[in-house]
Short mmCIF file of C-alpha atoms in Angstrom, two decimals:
data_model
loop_
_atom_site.label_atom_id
_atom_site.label_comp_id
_atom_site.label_asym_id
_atom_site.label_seq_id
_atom_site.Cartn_x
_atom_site.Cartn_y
_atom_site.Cartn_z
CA UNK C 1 84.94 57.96 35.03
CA UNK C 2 87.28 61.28 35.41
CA UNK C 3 83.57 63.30 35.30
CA UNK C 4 82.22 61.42 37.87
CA UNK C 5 85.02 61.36 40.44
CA UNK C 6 85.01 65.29 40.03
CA UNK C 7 81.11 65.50 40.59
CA UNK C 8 81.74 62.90 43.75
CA UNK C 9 84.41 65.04 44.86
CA UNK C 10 82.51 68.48 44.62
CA UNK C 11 79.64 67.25 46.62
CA UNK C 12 81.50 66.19 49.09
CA UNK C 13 83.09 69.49 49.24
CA UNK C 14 79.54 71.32 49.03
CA UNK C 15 78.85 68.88 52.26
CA UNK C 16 81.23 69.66 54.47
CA UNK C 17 80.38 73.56 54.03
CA UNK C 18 76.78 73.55 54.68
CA UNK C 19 77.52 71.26 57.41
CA UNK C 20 80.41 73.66 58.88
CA UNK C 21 82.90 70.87 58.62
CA UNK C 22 86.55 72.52 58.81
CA UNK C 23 89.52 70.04 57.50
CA UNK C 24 92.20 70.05 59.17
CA UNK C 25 90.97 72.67 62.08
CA UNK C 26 92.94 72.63 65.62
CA UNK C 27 90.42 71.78 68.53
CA UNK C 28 89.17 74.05 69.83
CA UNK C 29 90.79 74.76 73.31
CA UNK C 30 89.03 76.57 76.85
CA UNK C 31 91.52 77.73 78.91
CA UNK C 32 90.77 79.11 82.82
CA UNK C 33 92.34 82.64 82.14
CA UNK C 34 91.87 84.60 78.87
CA UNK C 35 95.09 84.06 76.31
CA UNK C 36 97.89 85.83 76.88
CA UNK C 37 98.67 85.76 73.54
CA UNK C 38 99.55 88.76 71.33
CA UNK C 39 98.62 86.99 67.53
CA UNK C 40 96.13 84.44 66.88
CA UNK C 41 96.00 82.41 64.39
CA UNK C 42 93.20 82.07 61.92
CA UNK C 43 91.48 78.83 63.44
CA UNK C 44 88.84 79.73 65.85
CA UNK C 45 88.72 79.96 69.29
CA UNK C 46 86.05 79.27 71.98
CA UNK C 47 85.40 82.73 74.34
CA UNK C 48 86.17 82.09 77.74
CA UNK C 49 85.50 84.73 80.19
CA UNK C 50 86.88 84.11 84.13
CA UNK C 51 86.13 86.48 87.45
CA UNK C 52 86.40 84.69 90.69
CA UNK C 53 84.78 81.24 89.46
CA UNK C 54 85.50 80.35 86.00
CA UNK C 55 82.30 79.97 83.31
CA UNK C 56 83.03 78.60 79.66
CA UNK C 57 80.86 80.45 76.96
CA UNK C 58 79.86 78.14 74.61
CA UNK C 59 80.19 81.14 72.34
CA UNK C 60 82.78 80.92 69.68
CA UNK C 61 84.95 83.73 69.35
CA UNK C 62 85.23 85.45 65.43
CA UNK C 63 88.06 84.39 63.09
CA UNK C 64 91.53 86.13 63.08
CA UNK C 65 92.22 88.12 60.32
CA UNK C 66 94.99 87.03 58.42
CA UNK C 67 98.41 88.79 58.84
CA UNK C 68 100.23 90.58 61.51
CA UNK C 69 97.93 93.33 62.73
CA UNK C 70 96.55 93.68 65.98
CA UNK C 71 94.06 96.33 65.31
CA UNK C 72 92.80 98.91 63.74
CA UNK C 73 91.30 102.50 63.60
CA UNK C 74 88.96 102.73 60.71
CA UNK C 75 90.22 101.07 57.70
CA UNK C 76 94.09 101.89 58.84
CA UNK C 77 95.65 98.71 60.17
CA UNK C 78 98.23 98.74 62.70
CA UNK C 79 101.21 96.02 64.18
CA UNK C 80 100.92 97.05 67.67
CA UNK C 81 98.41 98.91 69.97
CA UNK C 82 101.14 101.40 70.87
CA UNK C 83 101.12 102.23 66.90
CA UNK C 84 97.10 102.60 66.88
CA UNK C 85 97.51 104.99 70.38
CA UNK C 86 100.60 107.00 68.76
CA UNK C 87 98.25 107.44 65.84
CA UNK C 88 95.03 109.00 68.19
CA UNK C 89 94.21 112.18 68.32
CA UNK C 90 93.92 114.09 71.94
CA UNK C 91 90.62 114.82 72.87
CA UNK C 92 89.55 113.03 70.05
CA UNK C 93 86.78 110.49 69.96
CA UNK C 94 88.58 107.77 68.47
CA UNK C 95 87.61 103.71 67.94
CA UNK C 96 90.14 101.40 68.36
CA UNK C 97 88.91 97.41 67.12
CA UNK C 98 90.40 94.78 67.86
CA UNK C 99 91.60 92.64 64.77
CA UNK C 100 92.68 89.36 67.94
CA UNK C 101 94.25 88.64 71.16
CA UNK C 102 96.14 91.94 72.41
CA UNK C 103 98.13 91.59 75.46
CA UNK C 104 100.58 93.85 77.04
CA UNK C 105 102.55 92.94 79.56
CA UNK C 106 104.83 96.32 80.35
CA UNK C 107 101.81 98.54 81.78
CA UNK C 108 100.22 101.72 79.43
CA UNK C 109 100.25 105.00 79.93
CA UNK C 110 97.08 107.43 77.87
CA UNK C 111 96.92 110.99 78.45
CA UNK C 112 94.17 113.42 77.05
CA UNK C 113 92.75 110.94 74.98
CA UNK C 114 89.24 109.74 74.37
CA UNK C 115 88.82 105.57 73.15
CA UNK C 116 86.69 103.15 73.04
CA UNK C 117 88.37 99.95 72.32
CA UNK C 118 85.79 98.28 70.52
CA UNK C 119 86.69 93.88 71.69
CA UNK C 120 84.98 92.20 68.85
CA UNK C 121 84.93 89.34 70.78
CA UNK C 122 88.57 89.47 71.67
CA UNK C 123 90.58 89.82 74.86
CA UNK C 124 92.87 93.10 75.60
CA UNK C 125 94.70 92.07 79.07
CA UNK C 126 96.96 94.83 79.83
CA UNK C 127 99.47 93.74 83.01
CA UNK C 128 102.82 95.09 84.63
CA UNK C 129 105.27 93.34 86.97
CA UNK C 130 106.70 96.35 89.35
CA UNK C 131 104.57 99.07 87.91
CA UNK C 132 100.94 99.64 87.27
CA UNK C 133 99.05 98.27 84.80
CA UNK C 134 97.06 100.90 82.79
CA UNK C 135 97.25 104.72 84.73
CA UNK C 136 95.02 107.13 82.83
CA UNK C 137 95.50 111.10 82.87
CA UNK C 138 92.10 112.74 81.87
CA UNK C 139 91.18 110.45 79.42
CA UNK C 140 88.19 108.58 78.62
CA UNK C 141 88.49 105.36 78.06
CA UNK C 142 85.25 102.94 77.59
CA UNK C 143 84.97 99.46 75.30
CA UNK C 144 82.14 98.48 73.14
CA UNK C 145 80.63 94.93 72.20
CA UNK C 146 81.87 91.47 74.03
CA UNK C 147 84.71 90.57 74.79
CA UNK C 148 87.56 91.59 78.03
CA UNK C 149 89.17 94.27 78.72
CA UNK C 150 90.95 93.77 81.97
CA UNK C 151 94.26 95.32 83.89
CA UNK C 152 96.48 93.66 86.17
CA UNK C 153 99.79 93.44 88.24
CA UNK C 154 102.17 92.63 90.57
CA UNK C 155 103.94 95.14 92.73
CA UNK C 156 101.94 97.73 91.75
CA UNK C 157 98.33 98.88 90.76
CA UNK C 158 96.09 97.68 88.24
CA UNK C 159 94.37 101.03 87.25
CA UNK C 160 95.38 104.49 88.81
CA UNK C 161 93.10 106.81 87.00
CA UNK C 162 93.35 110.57 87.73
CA UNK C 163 90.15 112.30 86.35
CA UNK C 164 87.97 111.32 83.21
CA UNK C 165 86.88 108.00 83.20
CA UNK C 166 87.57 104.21 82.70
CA UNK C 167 85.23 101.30 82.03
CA UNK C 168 87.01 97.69 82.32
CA UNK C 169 85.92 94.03 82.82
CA UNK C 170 88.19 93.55 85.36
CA UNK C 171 90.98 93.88 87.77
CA UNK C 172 93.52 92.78 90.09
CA UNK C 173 96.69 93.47 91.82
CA UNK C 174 99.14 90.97 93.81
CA UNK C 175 102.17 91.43 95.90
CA UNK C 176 105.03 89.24 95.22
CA UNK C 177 106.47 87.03 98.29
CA UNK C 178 108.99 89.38 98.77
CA UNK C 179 107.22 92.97 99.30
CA UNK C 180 106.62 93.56 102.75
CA UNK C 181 103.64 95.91 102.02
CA UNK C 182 106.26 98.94 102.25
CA UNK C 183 105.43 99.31 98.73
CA UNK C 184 101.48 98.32 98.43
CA UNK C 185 100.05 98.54 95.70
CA UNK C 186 95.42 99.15 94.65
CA UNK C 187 93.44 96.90 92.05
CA UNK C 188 91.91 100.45 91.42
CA UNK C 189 93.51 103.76 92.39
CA UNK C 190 91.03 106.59 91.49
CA UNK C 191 91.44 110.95 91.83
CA UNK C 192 90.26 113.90 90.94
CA UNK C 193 87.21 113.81 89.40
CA UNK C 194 87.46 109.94 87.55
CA UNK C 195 84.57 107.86 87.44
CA UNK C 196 85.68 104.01 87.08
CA UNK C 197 83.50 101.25 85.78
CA UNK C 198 84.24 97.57 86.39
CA UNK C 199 81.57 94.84 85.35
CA UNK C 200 83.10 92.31 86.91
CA UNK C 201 85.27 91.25 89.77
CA UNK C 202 88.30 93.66 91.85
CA UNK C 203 90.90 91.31 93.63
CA UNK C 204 93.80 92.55 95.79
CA UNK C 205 96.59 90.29 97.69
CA UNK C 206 99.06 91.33 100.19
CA UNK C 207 99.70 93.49 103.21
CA UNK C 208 98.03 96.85 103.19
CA UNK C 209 96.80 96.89 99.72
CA UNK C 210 93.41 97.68 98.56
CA UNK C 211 90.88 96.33 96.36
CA UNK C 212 89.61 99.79 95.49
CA UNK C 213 90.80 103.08 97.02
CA UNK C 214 89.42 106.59 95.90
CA UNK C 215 90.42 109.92 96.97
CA UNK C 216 89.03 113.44 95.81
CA UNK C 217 85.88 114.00 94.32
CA UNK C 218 86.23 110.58 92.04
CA UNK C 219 83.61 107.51 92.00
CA UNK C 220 84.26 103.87 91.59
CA UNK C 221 81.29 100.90 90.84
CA UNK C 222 82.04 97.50 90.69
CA UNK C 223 79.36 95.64 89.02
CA UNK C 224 81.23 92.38 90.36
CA UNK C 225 82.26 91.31 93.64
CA UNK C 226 85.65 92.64 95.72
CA UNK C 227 88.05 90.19 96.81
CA UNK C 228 90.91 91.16 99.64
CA UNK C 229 93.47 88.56 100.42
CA UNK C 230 97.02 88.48 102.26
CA UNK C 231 96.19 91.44 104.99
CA UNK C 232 94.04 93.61 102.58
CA UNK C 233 91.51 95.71 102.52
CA UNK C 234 88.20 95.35 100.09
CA UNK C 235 87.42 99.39 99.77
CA UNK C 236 89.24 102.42 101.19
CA UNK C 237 87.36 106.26 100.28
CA UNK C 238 88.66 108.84 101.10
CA UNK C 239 87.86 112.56 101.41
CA UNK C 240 84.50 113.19 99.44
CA UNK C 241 85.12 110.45 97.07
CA UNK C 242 82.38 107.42 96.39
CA UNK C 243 82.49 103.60 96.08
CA UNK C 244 79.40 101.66 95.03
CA UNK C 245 79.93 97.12 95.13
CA UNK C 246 77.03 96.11 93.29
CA UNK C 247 78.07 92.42 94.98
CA UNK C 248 79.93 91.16 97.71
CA UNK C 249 83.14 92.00 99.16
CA UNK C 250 84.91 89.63 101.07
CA UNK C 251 88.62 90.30 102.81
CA UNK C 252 90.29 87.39 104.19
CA UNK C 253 92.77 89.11 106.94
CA UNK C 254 91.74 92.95 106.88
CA UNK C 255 88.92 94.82 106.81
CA UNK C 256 85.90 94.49 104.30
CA UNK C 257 85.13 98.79 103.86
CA UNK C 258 87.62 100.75 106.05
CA UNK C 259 86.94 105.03 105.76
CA UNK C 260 88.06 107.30 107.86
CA UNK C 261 86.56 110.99 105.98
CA UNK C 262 84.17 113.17 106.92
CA UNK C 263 82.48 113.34 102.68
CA UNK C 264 83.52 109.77 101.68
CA UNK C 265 80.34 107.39 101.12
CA UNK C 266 80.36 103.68 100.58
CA UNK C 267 77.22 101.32 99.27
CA UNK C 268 77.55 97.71 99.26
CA UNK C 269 74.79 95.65 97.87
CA UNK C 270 75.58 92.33 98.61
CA UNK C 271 77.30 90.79 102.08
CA UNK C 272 80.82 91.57 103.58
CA UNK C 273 82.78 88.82 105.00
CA UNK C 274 85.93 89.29 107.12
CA UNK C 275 88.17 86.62 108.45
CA UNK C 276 90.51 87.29 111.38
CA UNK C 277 94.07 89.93 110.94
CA UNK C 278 96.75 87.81 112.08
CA UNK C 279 98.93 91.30 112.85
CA UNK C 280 99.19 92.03 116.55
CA UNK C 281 97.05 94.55 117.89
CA UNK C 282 94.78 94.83 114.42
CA UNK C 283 91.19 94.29 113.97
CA UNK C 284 89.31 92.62 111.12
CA UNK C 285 85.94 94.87 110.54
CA UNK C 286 83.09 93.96 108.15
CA UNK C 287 83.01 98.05 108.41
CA UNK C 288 85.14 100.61 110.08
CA UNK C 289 83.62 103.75 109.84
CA UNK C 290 85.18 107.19 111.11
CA UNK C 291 84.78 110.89 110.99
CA UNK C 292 81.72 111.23 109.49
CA UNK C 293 81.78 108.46 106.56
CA UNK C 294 78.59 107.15 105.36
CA UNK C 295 78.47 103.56 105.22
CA UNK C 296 75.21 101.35 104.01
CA UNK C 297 75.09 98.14 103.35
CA UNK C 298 71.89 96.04 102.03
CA UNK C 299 73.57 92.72 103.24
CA UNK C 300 74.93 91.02 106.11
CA UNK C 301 77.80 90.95 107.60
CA UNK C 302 79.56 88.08 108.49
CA UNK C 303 83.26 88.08 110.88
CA UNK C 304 84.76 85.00 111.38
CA UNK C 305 87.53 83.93 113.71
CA UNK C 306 89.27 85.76 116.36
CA UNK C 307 89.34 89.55 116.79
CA UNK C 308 86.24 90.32 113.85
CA UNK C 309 84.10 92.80 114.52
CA UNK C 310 80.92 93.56 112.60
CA UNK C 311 80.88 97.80 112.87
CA UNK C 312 83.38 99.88 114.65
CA UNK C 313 81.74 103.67 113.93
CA UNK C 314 82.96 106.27 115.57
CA UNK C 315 83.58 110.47 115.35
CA UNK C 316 79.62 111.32 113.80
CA UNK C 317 79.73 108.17 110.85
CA UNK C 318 76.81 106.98 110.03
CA UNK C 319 76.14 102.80 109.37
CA UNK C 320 73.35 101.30 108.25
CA UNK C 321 73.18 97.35 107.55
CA UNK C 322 69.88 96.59 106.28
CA UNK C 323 70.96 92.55 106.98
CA UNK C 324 72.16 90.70 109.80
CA UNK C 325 75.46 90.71 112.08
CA UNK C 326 77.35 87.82 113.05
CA UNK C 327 80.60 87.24 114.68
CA UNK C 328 82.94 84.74 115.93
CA UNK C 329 84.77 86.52 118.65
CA UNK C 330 84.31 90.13 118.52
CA UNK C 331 81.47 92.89 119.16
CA UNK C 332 78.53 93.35 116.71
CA UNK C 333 77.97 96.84 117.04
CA UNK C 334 80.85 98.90 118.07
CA UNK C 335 79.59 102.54 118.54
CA UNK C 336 81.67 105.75 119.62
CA UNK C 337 81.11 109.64 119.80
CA UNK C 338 78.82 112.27 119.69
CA UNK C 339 76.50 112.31 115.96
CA UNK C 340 77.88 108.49 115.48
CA UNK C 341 74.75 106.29 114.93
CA UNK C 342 74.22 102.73 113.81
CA UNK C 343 71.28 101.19 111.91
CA UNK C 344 70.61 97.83 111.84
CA UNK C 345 67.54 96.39 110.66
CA UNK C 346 68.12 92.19 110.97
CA UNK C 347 69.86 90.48 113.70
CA UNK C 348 73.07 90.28 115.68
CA UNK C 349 74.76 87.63 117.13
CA UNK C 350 78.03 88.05 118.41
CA UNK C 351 79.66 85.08 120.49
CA UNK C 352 82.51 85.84 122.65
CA UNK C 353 84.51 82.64 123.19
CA UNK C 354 87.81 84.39 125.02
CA UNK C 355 85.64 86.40 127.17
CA UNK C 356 84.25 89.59 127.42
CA UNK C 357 82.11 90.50 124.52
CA UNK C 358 78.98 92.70 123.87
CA UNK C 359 76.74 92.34 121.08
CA UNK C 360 76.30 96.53 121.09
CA UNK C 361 78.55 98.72 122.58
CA UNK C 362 78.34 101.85 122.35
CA UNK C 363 79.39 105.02 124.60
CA UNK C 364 80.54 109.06 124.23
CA UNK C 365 76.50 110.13 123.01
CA UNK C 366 76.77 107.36 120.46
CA UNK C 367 73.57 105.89 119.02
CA UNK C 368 72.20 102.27 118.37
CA UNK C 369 69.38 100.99 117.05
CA UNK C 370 68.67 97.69 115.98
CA UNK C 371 65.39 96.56 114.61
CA UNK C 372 65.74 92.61 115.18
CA UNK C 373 66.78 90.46 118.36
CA UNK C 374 70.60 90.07 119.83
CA UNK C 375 72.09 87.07 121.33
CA UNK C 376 75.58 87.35 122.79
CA UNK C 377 76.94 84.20 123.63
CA UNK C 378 80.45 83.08 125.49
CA UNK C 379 81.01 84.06 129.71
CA UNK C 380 80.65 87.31 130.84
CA UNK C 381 79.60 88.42 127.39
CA UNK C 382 76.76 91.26 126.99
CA UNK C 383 73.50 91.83 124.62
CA UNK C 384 73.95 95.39 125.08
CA UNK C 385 76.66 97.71 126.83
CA UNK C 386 76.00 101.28 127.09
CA UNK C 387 78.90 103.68 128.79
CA UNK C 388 77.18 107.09 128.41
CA UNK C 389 75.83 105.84 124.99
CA UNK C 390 72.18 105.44 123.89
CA UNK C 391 70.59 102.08 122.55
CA UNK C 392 67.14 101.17 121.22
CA UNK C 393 66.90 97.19 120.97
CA UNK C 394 63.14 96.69 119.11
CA UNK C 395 63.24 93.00 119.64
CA UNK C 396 64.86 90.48 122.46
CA UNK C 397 67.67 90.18 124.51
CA UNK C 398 69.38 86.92 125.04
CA UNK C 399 72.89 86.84 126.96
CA UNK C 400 72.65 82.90 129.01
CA UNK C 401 76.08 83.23 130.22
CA UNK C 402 76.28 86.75 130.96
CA UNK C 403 74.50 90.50 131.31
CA UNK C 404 70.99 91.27 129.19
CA UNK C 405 72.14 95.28 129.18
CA UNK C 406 74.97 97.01 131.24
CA UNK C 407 74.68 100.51 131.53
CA UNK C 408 77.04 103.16 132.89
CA UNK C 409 77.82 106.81 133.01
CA UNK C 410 81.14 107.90 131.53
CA UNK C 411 83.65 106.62 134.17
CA UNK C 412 85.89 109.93 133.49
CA UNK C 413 85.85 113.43 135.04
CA UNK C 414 82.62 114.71 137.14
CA UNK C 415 80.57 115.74 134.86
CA UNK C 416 80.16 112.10 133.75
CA UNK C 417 76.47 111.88 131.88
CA UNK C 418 74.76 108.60 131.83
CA UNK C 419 73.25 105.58 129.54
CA UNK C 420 70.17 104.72 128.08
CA UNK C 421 69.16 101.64 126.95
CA UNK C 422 65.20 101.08 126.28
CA UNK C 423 64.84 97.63 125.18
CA UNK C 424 61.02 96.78 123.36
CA UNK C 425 61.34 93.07 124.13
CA UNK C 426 62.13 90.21 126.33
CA UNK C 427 65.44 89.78 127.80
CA UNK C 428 67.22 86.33 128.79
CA UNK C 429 69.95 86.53 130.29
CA UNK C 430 72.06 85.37 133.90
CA UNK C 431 71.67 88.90 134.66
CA UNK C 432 69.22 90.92 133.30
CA UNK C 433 70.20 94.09 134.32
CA UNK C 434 74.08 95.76 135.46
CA UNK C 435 74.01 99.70 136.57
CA UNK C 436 77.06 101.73 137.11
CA UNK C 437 77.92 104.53 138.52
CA UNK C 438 81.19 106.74 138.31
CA UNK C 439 82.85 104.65 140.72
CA UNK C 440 81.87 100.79 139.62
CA UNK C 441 78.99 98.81 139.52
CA UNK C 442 75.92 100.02 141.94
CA UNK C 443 73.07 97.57 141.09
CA UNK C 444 72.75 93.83 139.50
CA UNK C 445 68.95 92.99 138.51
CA UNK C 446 68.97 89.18 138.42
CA UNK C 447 65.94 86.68 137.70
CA UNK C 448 66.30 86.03 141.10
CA UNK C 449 65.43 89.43 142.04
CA UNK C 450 61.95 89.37 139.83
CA UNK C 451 58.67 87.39 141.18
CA UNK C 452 56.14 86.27 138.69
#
């Protein structure tokens, strides 16, 4: 009887092994943000990876190790990651895997070091809460096989990176309810010569921060989208320096891609959305544009609500928007200077519900041209306005409560030059037609002026 109650008892056993049956496992558990945690224990865990929407991998992530140690560099085991980094070499190629869960909540600091934190299927978060998250002196810094490698924090920046390079999952920066912006803070600060790579999303939240802001000769992609919230901006390059948002960027209260430098360049892939500044006296652009920045976009860009424009260019920048245009209650195209020129291949509509509003406008040797049709809609709105500024309109006109094209010299001094619209399709409008002269208005073509 004993024999056979041990032979029961071993199949049994050999059962619930071939059939992956753990007794007495915890569930396992899906969270909506990766663990915090700094140990694990040695049940397993399902993989759950978040960036703006969450998505549950059915994936389960590898067993704990048993012990204490977080890591390790070779076959050299260590407590902490501060331990592993104190034990790296400078300038050395080092791997650092992760043995679980690492998360560090105080920020970290690498200097002249080269890593690659190889995730295993694990999650380093690295976050700060009045200071930056991870800020990188000439280091290279990369991550090998799945798992998330993300920095974060609040009342400061997520990654400032000054030369080498960085490659993260992720990142994103908030201001707490009581910073007034006097101390804003970037989801990714780059310089120098650093070349960031984030393959997934950017977020910022409050007043004057940024999702991304470069300066120097550095480069930023975000194979993700950029999200701006609370009076922020998506991207910000300056001087010669290069952002590339392989996805969308949206910005809730501030503008989508703001640049203001003569070298910086900005390519967005997806759409820009912009919702309306509530600060008196500010603008919400899809894209401001200044001093010879080159902005192109293979979207469309979309401003909703009051005071959101599409493209403010000015000072010789260059715009091109391979989508459409649409706005709520601003201009489409908003054009200005001598070597400034706008591209836009799709459509604009731009409705003007206060008042005034043109759907082009652009003056001081400025250049338009748009490919598709424009309707401007709302009283005393315009398709096109042209104040010593040059416009090419290859498809229709439509302005029903208002002006088809209004053209003008420059109003200012006598040398004023004048306007020139040419317009390669039909236009609709109450009037077709308002000329200017240095004075005011000298002629108004109206339907009622045409015979057929």
């Amino acid at each position: 009887m004993q024999m056979f109650l041990k032979r029961l008892l071993a199949a049994a056993l050999s059962f619930a092994l071939v059939s992956g049956i753990s007794v007495g496992a915890a569930p396992v558990a899906f969270a909506a943000e990766p663990s915090q945690e700094a140990t694990a224990t040695a049940t397993a865990t399902a993989s759950v990876e978040t960036t703006s929407n969450v998505a549950v991998s059915n994936t389960v992530a590898p067993v704990a190790t048993a012990g204490t140690d977080v890591c390790e560099i070779g076959s050299t085991r260590y407590a902490t990651l501060q331990d592993a980094l104190n034990a790296t070499p400078q300038n050395t190629p080092t791997t650092i895997k992760l043995l679980r869960n690492i998360s560090v909540t105080t920020g970290l600091s690498i200097s002249y070091e080269t890593i690659t934190f190889d995730l295993d299927g694990y999650t380093l978060a690295l976050s700060n809460t009045g200071g930056n998250g991870l800020t990188l002196t000439d280091s290279v810094i990369e991550y090998s096989n799945p798992g998330s490698f993300t920095a974060s924090a609040i009342d400061g920046s997520a990654l400032v990176i000054k030369d080498g390079s960085c490659e993260l999952t992720g990142a994103s920066m908030q201001l707490s309810t009581t910073n007034n912006g006097s101390s804003a803070g970037k989801a990714i600060a780059s310089s120098g010569d650093a070349k960031v790579v984030v393959n997934g999303d950017v977020s910022a939240s409050g007043l004057n921060s940024n999702g991304v802001s470069s300066f120097d000769n550095s480069q930023v992609i975000v194979n993700g989208n950029v999200l701006a919230k609370g009076r922020a901006w998506g991207v910000f390059p300056v001087d010669s320096s290069q952002i590339t948002v392989n996805g969308n960027i949206i910005a809730t209260s501030g503008d989508g891609v703001s640049t203001n430098s003569p070298d910086a360049r900005v390519k967005v892939i997806g759409d820009i959305r912009v919702g309306t500044n509530d600060l008196e006296g500010y603008l919400s652009n899809a894209v401001y544009a200044g001093y010879g920045a080159v902005v192109t976009v293979q979207g469309n860009l979309v401003a909703t609500g009051k005071a959101a424009y599409g493209v403010i260019a000015d000072e010789g920048s260059q715009v091109t928007v391979t989508g459409n245009i649409s706005t709520d209650n601003g201009e489409g195209v908003h054009a200005d200077g001598k070597d400034t020129r706008v591209t836009v291949t799709g459509n604009i509509l731009a409705r003007g519900e206060d008042g005034a509003n043109w759907a082009v406008n652009t003056e001081h040797d400025a250049e338009v041209v748009v490919t598709g049709n424009i309707i401007a809609k709302g009283e005393q709105s315009a398709g096109v306005c042209a104040v010593r500024g040059y416009a090419t309109i290859n498809g229709n006109v439509t302005a029903r409560d208002g002006t088809g094209v209004f053209a003008s010299p420059d109003f200012v001094g006598p040398d004023a030059a004048g306007a020139r619209v040419t317009i390669n399709g039909a236009i609709t409008a109450l009037t077709y037609i308002t000329l200017g002269n240095a004075t005011g208005y000298d002629a108004h073509l109206k339907p009622s002026d045409f015979t057929t």
